[in-house]
Amino acid sequence: MSALLSVENLQAWYGESHVLHGVNLTVAEGETICILGRNGMGKTTTLRSIMGILRKRTGRIEFAGRDMMALPLHQTARAGLGFVPEERGIFASLSVEENLMLPPRVAPGGMSVEEIYALFPNLQERRNSQGTKLSGGEQQMLAMARILRTGARCLLLDEPTEGLAPVIIQAIGEVLQKLKGRGMTVVLVEQNFRFAAKVADRFYLMDHGRMTAEFPVADLPQQMDLLHRELGV
Amino acid sequence: MIFGIPVQALMGQLLVGLINGSFYALLSLGLAIIFGLLRVINFAHGAQYMLGAFAALLLLNWGGINYWLALILAPLIVGLMAAVVEKTMLSRLYKLDHLYGLLFTFGLALAIEGTFRYFFGASGKPYAPPAQLTGAVNLGFMFLPIYRGWVVIASLAVCIAVWLLIEKTKLGAYLRAATENPVLVQAFGVNVPLLLTLTYALGAGLAGFAGVLAAPVYQVSPLMGSNLIIIVFAVVVVGGMGSILGAIVTGYLLGVVEGLTKVFYPEASNIVIFVIMAIVLILRPAGLFGKDA
């Protein structure tokens, strides 16, 4: 399997504070990986560093054969990486539809607006509402939907289930399954590993700015002791 | 007679108020757009307004270019100069405290105004309105100088066009989104640094446009902007920093209020806008249209 995204010895800093201490990870085309770990271990920072939002970083990030370290932030998306932030980043001064249409198309093969509305009927009903008037679950759907339009090949998804009701979490899981069916590559950061177990092919466990374990979903039962100990669940 | 005031005087001052309001609206609109996205309080705005008027004057004197062409060319020239300033200097200050942007643009205004004073002197130079807009029409209750009516219509049209650009177009959606969260918009693949340059150029271009409109009404002088800009900052504060609609509506409103004050209590007409600003700051610190209120 050739890697679509590979990260080698990624180090990153917030100001003087050294938060990533050499992250290594690879994601194959069409694969869904999940980064597990407690709060403050560097999961979000890993995504923000790969995306190029956090600029104070060293190491190597390669995506689709391209060196991503040298690219300015607005070219990362153009290379095919799509980012769904933890806080969702829905714009209050834009309507739902404007939010959906905001990210420029970066490649052919993205979903059409009709397909997106078929997948997320709520968004169509409320397309003229102010973006931030949506419920938390709908905002999460919108944050994902707007990236699916762009033709991004790889989705960086930060804690999509945080604070959401079980029925919404289930819907998000179904959406991720559909995306897998379409060949989308996903890097998922999640604390809820019961949710992640349903969608991820492979897991990384993160601790203090490093990956400390890596295993396929099939090994999850053997790893439960480790996960209970590390995640405190 | 209305409240013991002759209708002619009342209407005359109302018109003066509307004309002043037209300039307040155009200038505070530019300031609001720039502040919204760049978080820079553009103290060079008055100088850019003056540059617009001087561009029209010099285009006429040196190139024989008429008012109508100047109305298009001068804002483009001012906008282009602003783009160069933003790209080469102002953009280096975004990472620092906002105070540096204010200080830089303040210094820039002094430098530009000083340079023009050195070369052209402090006295005002006349700029004749175009032949098509000279004269006046009798409205029955008053004579309306045609050029003054044109100023109100042109500024209103440009304000509405800019408002539509921001509220109804894709570029406007980028601008609104980047005003909220520039990093995320850039992470979506939008060239936000370019958007910042264009926005600064647009704001300055609006000031340049106001300058050309003003040239036949007021005289063209190096300090014409610095006299006006203080009032415009008060307008922006009353409207709410960064509020587009607030800047436009408050601009016209305060112009009219100022005009009416001249009729009813002339002694207060120079300070009425600042009194309103003080009251608004006490009652609604975010401004009449501010979102944090």
Coordinates of C-alpha atoms in Angstrom, one line a residue, chain B residues 224 229 251:
Chain B
M224 CA -8.8 68.8 3.2
I229 CA -11.3 62.5 9.1
G251 CA -22.9 58.6 7.7

